Structure formats: structure tokens, C-alpha cells
Short mmCIF file of C-alpha atoms and ligand atoms in Angstrom, two decimals:
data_model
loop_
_atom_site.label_atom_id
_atom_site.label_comp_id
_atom_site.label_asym_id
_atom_site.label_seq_id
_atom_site.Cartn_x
_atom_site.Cartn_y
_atom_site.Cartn_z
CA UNK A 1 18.15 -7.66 4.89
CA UNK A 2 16.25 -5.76 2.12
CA UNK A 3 13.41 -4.29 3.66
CA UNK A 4 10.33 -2.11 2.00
CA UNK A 5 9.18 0.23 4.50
CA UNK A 6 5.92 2.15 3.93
CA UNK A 7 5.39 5.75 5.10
CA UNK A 8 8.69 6.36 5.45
CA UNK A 9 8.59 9.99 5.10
CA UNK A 10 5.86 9.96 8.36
CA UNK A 11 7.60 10.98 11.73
CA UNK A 12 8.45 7.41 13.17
CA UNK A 13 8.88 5.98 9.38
CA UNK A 14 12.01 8.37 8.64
CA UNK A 15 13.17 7.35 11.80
CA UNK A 16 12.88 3.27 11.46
CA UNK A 17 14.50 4.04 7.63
CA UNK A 18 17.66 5.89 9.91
CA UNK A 19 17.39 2.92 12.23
CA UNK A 20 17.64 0.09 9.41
CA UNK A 21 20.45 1.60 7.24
CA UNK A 22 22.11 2.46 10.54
CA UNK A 23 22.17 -1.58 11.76
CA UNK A 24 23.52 -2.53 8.08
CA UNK A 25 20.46 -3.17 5.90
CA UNK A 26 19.30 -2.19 2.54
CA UNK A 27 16.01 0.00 2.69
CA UNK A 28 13.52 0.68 -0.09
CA UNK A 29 11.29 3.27 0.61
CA UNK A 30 7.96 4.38 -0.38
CA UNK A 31 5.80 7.66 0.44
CA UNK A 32 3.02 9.39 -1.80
CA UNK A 33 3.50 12.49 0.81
CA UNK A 34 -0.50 13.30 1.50
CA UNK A 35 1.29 13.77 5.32
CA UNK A 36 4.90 12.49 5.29
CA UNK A 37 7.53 15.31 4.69
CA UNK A 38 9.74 15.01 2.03
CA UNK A 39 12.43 16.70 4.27
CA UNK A 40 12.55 14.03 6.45
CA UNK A 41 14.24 11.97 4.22
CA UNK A 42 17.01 14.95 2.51
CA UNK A 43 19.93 13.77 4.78
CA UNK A 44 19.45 9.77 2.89
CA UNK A 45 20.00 11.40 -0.43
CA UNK A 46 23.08 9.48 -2.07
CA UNK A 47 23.46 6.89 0.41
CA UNK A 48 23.56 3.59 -1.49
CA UNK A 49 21.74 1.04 0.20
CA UNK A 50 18.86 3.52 0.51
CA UNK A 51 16.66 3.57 -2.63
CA UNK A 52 13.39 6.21 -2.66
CA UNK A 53 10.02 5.45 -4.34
CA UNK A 54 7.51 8.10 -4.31
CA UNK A 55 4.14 5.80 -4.54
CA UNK A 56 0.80 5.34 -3.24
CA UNK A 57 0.30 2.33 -1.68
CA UNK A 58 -2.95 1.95 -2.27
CA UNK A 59 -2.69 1.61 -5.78
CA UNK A 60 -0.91 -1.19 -7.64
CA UNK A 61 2.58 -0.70 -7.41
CA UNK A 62 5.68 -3.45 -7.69
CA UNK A 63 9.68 -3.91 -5.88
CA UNK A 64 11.94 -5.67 -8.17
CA UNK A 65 14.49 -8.27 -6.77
CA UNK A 66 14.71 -10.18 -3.20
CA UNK A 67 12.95 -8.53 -0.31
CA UNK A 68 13.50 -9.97 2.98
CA UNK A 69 11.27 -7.62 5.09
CA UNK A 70 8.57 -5.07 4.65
CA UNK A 71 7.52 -2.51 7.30
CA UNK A 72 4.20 -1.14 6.57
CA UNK A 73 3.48 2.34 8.71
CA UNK A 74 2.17 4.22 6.43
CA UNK A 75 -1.30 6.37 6.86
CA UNK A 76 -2.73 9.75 8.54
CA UNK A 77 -2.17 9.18 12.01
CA UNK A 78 -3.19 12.33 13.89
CA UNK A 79 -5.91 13.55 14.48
CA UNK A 80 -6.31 16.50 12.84
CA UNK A 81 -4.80 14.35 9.41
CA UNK A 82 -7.30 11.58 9.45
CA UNK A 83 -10.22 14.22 10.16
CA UNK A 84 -8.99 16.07 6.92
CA UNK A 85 -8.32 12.73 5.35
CA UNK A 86 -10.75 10.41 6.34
CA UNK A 87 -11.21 8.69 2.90
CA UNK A 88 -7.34 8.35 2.26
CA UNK A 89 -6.78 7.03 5.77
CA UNK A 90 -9.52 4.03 5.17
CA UNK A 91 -8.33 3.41 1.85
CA UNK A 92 -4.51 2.81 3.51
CA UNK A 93 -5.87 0.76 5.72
CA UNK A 94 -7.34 -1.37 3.38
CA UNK A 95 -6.26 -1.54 -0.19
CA UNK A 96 -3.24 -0.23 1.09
CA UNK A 97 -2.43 -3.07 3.95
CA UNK A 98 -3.95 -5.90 1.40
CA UNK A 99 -0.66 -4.76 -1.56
CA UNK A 100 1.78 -4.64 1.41
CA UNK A 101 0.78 -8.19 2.50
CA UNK A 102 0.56 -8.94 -0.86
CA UNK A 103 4.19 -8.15 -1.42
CA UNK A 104 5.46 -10.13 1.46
CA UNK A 105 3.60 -12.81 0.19
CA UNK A 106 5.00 -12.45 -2.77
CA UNK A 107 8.28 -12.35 -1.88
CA UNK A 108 8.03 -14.45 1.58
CA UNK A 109 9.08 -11.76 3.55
CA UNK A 110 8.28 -11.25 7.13
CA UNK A 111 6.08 -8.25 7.72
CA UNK A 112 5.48 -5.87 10.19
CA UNK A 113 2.35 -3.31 10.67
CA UNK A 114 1.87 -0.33 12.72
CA UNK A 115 -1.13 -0.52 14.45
CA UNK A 116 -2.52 1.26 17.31
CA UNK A 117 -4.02 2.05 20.80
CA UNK A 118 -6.88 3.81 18.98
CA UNK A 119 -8.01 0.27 18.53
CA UNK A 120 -8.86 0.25 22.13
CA UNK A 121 -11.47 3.40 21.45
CA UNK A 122 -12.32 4.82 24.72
CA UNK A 123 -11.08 1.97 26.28
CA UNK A 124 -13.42 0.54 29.69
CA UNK A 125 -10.16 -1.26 30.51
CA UNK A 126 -7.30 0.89 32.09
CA UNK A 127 -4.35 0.07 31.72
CA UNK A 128 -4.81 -0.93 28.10
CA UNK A 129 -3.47 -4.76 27.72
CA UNK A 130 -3.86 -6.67 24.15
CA UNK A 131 -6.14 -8.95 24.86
CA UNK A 132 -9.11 -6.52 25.82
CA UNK A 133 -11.65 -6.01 22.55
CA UNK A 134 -11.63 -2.17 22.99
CA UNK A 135 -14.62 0.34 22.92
CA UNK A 136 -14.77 2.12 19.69
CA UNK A 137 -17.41 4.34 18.02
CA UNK A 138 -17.92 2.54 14.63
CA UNK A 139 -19.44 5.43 13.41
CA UNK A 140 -17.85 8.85 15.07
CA UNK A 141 -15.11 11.16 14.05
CA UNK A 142 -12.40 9.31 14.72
CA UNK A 143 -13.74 5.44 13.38
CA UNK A 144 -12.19 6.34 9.63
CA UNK A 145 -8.96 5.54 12.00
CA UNK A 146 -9.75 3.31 14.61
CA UNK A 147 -11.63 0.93 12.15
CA UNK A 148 -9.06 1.78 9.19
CA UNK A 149 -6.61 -0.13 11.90
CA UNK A 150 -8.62 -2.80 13.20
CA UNK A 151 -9.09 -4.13 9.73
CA UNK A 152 -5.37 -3.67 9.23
CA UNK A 153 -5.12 -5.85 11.87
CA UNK A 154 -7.69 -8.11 11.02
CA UNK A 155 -6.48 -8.55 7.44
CA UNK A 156 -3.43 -9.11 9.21
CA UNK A 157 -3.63 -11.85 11.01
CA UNK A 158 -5.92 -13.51 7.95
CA UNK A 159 -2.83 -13.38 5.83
CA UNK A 160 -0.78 -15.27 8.14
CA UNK A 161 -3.77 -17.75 8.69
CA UNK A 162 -4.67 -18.19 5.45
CA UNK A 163 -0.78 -17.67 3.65
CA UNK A 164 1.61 -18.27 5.90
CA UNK A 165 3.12 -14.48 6.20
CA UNK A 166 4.94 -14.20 8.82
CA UNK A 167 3.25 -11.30 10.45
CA UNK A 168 3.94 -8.54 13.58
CA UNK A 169 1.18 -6.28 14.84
CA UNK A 170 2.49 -3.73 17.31
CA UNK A 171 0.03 -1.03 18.65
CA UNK A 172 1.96 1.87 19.08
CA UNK A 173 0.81 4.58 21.59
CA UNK A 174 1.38 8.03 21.71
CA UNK A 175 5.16 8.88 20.37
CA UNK A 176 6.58 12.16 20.13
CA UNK A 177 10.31 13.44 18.88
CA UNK A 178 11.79 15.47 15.98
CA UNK A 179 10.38 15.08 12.59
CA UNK A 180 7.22 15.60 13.89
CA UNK A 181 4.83 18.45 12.18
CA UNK A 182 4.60 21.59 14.14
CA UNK A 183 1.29 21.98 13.20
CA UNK A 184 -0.15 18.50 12.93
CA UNK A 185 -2.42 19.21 15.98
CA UNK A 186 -1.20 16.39 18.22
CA UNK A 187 -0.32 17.34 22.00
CA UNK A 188 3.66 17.24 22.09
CA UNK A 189 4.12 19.61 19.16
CA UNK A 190 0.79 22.21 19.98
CA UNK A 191 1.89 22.80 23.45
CA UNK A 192 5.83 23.27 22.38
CA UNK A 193 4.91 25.48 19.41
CA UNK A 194 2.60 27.59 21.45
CA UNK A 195 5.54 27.81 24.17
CA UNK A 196 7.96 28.70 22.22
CA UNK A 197 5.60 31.77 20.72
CA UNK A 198 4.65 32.87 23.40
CA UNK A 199 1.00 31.79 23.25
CA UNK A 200 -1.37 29.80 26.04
CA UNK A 201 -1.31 26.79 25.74
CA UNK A 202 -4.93 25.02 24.48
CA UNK A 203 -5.98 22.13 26.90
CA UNK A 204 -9.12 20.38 25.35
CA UNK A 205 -11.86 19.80 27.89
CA UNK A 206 -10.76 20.12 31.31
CA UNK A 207 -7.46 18.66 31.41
CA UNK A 208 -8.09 15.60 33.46
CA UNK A 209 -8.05 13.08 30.09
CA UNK A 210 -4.82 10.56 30.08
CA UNK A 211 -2.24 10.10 27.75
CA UNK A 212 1.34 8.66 28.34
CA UNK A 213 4.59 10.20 25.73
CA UNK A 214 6.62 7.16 24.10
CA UNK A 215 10.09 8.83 22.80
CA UNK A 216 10.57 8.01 19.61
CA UNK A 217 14.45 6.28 19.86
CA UNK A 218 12.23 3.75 21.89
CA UNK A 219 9.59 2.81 19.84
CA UNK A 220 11.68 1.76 17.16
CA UNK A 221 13.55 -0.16 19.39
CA UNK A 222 10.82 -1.87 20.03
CA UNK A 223 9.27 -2.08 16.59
CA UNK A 224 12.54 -3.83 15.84
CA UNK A 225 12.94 -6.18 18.37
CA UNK A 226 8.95 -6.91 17.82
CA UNK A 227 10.07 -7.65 13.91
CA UNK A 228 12.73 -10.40 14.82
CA UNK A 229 9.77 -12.15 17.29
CA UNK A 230 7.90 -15.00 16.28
CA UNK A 231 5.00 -13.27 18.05
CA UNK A 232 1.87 -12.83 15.56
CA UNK A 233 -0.79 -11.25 18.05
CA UNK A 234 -1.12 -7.73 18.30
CA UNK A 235 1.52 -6.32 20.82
CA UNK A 236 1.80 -2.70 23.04
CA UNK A 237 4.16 0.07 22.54
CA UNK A 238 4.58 3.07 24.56
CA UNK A 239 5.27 4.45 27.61
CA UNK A 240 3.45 3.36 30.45
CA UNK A 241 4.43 6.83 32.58
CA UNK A 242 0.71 8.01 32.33
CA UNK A 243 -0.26 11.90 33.30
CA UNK A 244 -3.23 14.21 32.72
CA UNK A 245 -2.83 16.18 29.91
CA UNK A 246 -3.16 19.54 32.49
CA UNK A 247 -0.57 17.72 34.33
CA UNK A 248 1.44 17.60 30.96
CA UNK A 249 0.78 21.53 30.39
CA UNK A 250 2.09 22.10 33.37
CA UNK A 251 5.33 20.48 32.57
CA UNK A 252 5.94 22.36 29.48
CA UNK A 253 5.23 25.44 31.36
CA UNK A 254 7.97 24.80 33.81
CA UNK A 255 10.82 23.20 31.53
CA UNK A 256 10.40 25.76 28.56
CA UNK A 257 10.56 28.40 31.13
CA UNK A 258 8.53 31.65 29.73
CA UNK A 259 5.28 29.91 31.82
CA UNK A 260 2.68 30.58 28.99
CA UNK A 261 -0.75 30.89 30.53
CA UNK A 262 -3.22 27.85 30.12
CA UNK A 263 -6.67 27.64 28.41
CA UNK A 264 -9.56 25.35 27.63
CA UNK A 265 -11.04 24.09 24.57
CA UNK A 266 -13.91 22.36 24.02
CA UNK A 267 -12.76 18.46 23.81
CA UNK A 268 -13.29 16.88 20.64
CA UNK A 269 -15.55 14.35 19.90
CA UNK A 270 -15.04 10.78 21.38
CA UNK A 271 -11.33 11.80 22.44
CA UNK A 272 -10.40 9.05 25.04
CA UNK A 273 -10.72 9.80 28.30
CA UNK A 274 -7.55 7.81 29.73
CA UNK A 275 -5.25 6.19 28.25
CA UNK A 276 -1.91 4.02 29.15
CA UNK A 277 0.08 0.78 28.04
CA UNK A 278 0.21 -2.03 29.90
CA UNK A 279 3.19 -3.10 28.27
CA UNK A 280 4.03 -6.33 30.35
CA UNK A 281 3.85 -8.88 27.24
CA UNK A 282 6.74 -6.08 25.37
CA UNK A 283 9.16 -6.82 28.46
CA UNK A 284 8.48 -10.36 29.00
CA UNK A 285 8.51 -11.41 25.07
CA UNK A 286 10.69 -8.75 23.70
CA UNK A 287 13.20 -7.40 26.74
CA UNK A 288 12.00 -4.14 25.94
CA UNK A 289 10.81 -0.82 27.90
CA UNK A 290 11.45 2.88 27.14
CA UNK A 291 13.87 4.22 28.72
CA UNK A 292 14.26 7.89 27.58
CA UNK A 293 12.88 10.69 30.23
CA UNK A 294 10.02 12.87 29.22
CA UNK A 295 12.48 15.73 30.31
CA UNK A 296 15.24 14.44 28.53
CA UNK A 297 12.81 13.62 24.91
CA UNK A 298 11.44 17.00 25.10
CA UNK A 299 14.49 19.11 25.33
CA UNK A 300 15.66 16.96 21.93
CA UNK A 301 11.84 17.73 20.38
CA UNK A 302 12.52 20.91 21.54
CA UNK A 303 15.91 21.59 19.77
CA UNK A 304 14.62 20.26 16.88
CA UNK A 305 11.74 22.66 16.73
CA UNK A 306 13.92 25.34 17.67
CA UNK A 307 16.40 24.67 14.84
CA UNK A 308 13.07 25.28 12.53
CA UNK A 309 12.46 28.59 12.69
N1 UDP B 401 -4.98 18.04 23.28
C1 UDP B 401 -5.06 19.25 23.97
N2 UDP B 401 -4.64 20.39 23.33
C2 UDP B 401 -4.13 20.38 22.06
C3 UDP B 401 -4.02 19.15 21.38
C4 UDP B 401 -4.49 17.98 22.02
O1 UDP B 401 -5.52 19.30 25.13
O2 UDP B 401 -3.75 21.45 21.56
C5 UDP B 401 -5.43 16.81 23.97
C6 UDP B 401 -6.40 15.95 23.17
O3 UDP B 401 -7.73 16.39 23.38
C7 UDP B 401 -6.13 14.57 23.73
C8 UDP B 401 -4.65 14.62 24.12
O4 UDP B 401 -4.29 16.00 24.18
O5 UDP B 401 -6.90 14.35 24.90
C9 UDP B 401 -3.75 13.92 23.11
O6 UDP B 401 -4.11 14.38 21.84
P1 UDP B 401 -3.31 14.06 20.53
O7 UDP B 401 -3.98 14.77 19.41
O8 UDP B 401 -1.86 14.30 20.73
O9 UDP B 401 -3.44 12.48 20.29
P2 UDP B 401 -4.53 11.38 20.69
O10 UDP B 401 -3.95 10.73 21.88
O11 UDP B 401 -5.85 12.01 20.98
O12 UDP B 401 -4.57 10.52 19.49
#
């Protein structure tokens, strides 16, 4: 296939570009790098089924010739990059989903969007499973994301109504690996970054909030196994191994082995208090659960860090 893929100098985008060219397809790939990494991409440089297009999305933009799929993941996605870039990140969203849809239209592709478990807010509902509405703050910090991504998914699944597309949704939860940015803010890279200086590690609030750490060689398994599925409703990705994030300190403390002192942070605003997939429709529909150890995911994050400095 000939597939357009959309942040695909992000963390998980470079990795579903590797992941395509590596199973035999053609990628094209867009970026406009407000938080994708242009490194990311060096090592594709010269290979000939893999074409670059620096663009933002959000502004009219074309793709010559046949395209059979388009993978649409780009926008801000942590934290501290949608706070900074809370405009951009509801403008991707938006403008940016309606030109991607457009294109499979266009072309009759089949499409697939990143969503996310931020749709669920700070969800009542625990574990998180697709069909609950979710609990989001229209207005707080964090809605320039969680509503940026609930229109994505509403626009969606309007497109395939309304057109025909032939849409996926998957709501991906948190992911970690290489590629991502040291100092992005998110959990996985703060805590290794501070352990490998030295440095305490910051726990927001008291610790006790939830969060459960998808490797990222299995979320694009499952992002591509969701893409071949005649499934158009919204599906779960992640890893349904939940722990508190003192619980997850305490784990870097004892693998990186130089047991960095812990301590608290105010949390941030609306920052959801638990937090895990229920991720029985992925392994019914799609066959699919992770299957790489937090131990074993780290020490790879952790090379890759290491081989940064
Ligand atoms: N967190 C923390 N210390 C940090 C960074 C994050 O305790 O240095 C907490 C954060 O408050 C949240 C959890 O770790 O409860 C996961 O945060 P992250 O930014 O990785 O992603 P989120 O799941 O909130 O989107």
C-alpha cells in the first residue's frame, strides 16, 4: 500500500513510518515539526519507498498519485506541548483532521486516527471501556486536548456516515519508548532523565494517581492490526498493567540503581486521578495485547536515552 501518515516525526509516528516500510509498503510522510523531531526520521533518508513532506496539516496541502491508506497522528500530545500549544493543538484537531479525511476521501483510502484516553477526562468509570461518555472539563487546562480529540473523533465517524471513508479510531493510552523527548514533561522520560542525573525524582500530588505504560513495539501492533479491521467505533490501546505513579517511582528507583530520592509537586490541574484500559474489545476483535515487560521497555527507553548524551 501507499500510505500518508501524519506526524510522523512525533514519537509513535516515526515508529509506525519504521513499521510500514518494514512490512513492504510505500510511506509518504508529513511533519511541520512544532513537536516532532526531525531526527527521528535521519536513518529513512535515501530509502526509496519513503518520500518526506515537511507540511502543516492544517493548511491546504495536496499527495499526488494513488494512496491506499492515510494514518493521521499528528498533534501536541503531552502535556506540557498542548499547554504551550493550545491553539495549534485545536487547530490539528480540526482543520487538520477535516484535510486528512478529506484526502482519504479523495482518494478512497481507508483511514486511521489517533485518538485518545484523554477523551475519557477524569474518567467516573475505572477501568476505562469505549463505550463510557467520559468526564471531561470543557473548559480547563487540558480541554484544548481532550476536546481537540473528541471532535477528531466526532468528525470522524461523520465522514464515514456521511462519505463512506472507511474509518479507525483507536484511543491510545499512555506509550512510552525511544524517540521520545527527554524533556517533554511526560512521566516515563522525567523520572529516567532525573535518574540518570542524579536528581529526585518529581511525583505530582501525592503519588496515589493511576496510569498504566503501553511499550511502544505494541501499540503499533495494534494500530496496525486496528487499520486492517472493519471496526469504525472508537477502540482502546494500552496496557492494562495499572500502578500508582509512586508505585512507578519506586520502580525506576530500583531498576536504574543509583535510588534517587523522591519528591512532591503540586498536581496539575484536572490531571486524572486513575487511569487504565479495559482493552477486552482489542483482544476479542483484533487478537491483540501488549506483551513487552515494563522492565524489559524501560531498559530499551533507557539505552536509548543513554546513547543521547
Ligand atoms: N507526573 C509526575 N511527575 C512528573 C511528570 C508527571 O508525577 O515529573 C504524573 C502526572 O501528574 C500524571 C502522571 O504522572 O499523574 C502521568 O503524566 P504524563 O504527563 O506522563 O501523562 P498523562 O497521563 O497525564 O497524560
Amino acid at each position: 500500500m501507499r500510505i500518508v501518515v501524519s506526524g510522523a516525526a512525533g514519537f509513535i509516528g516515526s515508529h509506525m513510518c519504521d513499521r510500514l516500510l518494514g512490512d513492504g509498503h510505500s510511506v509518504v510522510a508529513l511533519d511541520n515539526f512544532l513537536t516532532g523531531n526531525r531526527r527521528n526520521l535521519d536513518r529513512l533518508e535515501g530509502e526509496p519507498r519513503f518520500r518526506f513532506i515537511e507540511r502543516d496539516i492544517t493548511q491546504p496541502f495536496s499527495v499526488e498519485g494513488l494512496v491506499d491508506g492515510v494514518v493521521h497522528m499528528a498533534s501536541p500530545a503531552s502535556p506540557k506541548d498542548y499547554l504551550e500549544h493550545p491553539i495549534e493543538t485545536l487547530d490539528v484537531g480540526s482543520m487538520g483532521t477535516r484535510r486528512m479525511l478529506e484526502l482519504a476521501r479523495e482518494k478512497r483510502a481507508r483511514y486511521l486516527v489517533t485518538s485518545t484516553s484523554e477523551c475519557y477526562g477524569d474518567p467516573l468509570v475505572h477501568p476505562q471501556v469505549e463505550t463510557y461518555w467520559g468526564n471531561v472539563n470543557p473548559v480547563g487546562p487540558r480541554s484544548c486536548y481532550d476536546e481537540s480529540k473528541r471532535f477528531t473523533e466526532a468528525l470522524t465517524m461523520a465522514y464515514h456516515r456521511k462519505h463512506g471513508v472507511r474509518t479507525n479510531i483507536a484511543r491510545i493510552f499512555n506509550t512510552y519508548g525511544p524517540r521520545m523527548k527527554l524533556d517533554d514533561g511526560r512521566v516515563v522520560p522525567a523520572f529516567l532523565d532525573q535518574a540518570l542525573r542524579g536528581q529526585p525524582l518529581t511525583v505530582f500530588g501525592d503519588g496515589s494517581q493511576t496510569r498504566s505504560f503501553c511499550y511502544v513495539s505494541d501499540m503499533v501492533e495494534g494500530l496496525c492490526r486496528l487499520m486492517l479491521s472493519q471496526e469504525r467505533y472508537p477502540v482502546n490501546l494500552g496496557n492494562p498493567s495499572e500502578m500508582t505513579i509512586l508505585e512507578f517511582a519506586e520502580r525506576i528507583r530500583r531498576m536504574t540503581g543509583c535510588q534517587p530520592e523522591i519528591v512532591f509537586q503540586p498536581l496539575p490541574e484536572d490531571d486524572p486521578k486513575q487511569r487504565c484500559p479495559d482493552i477486552g474489545k482489542a483482544r476479542s476483535l483484533l487478537g491483540w495485547e501488549p506483551r513487552v515487560p515494563l522492565e524489559e521497555g524501560l531498559r530499551l527507553t533507557v539505552e536509548y536515552f543513554r546513547g543521547l548524551q
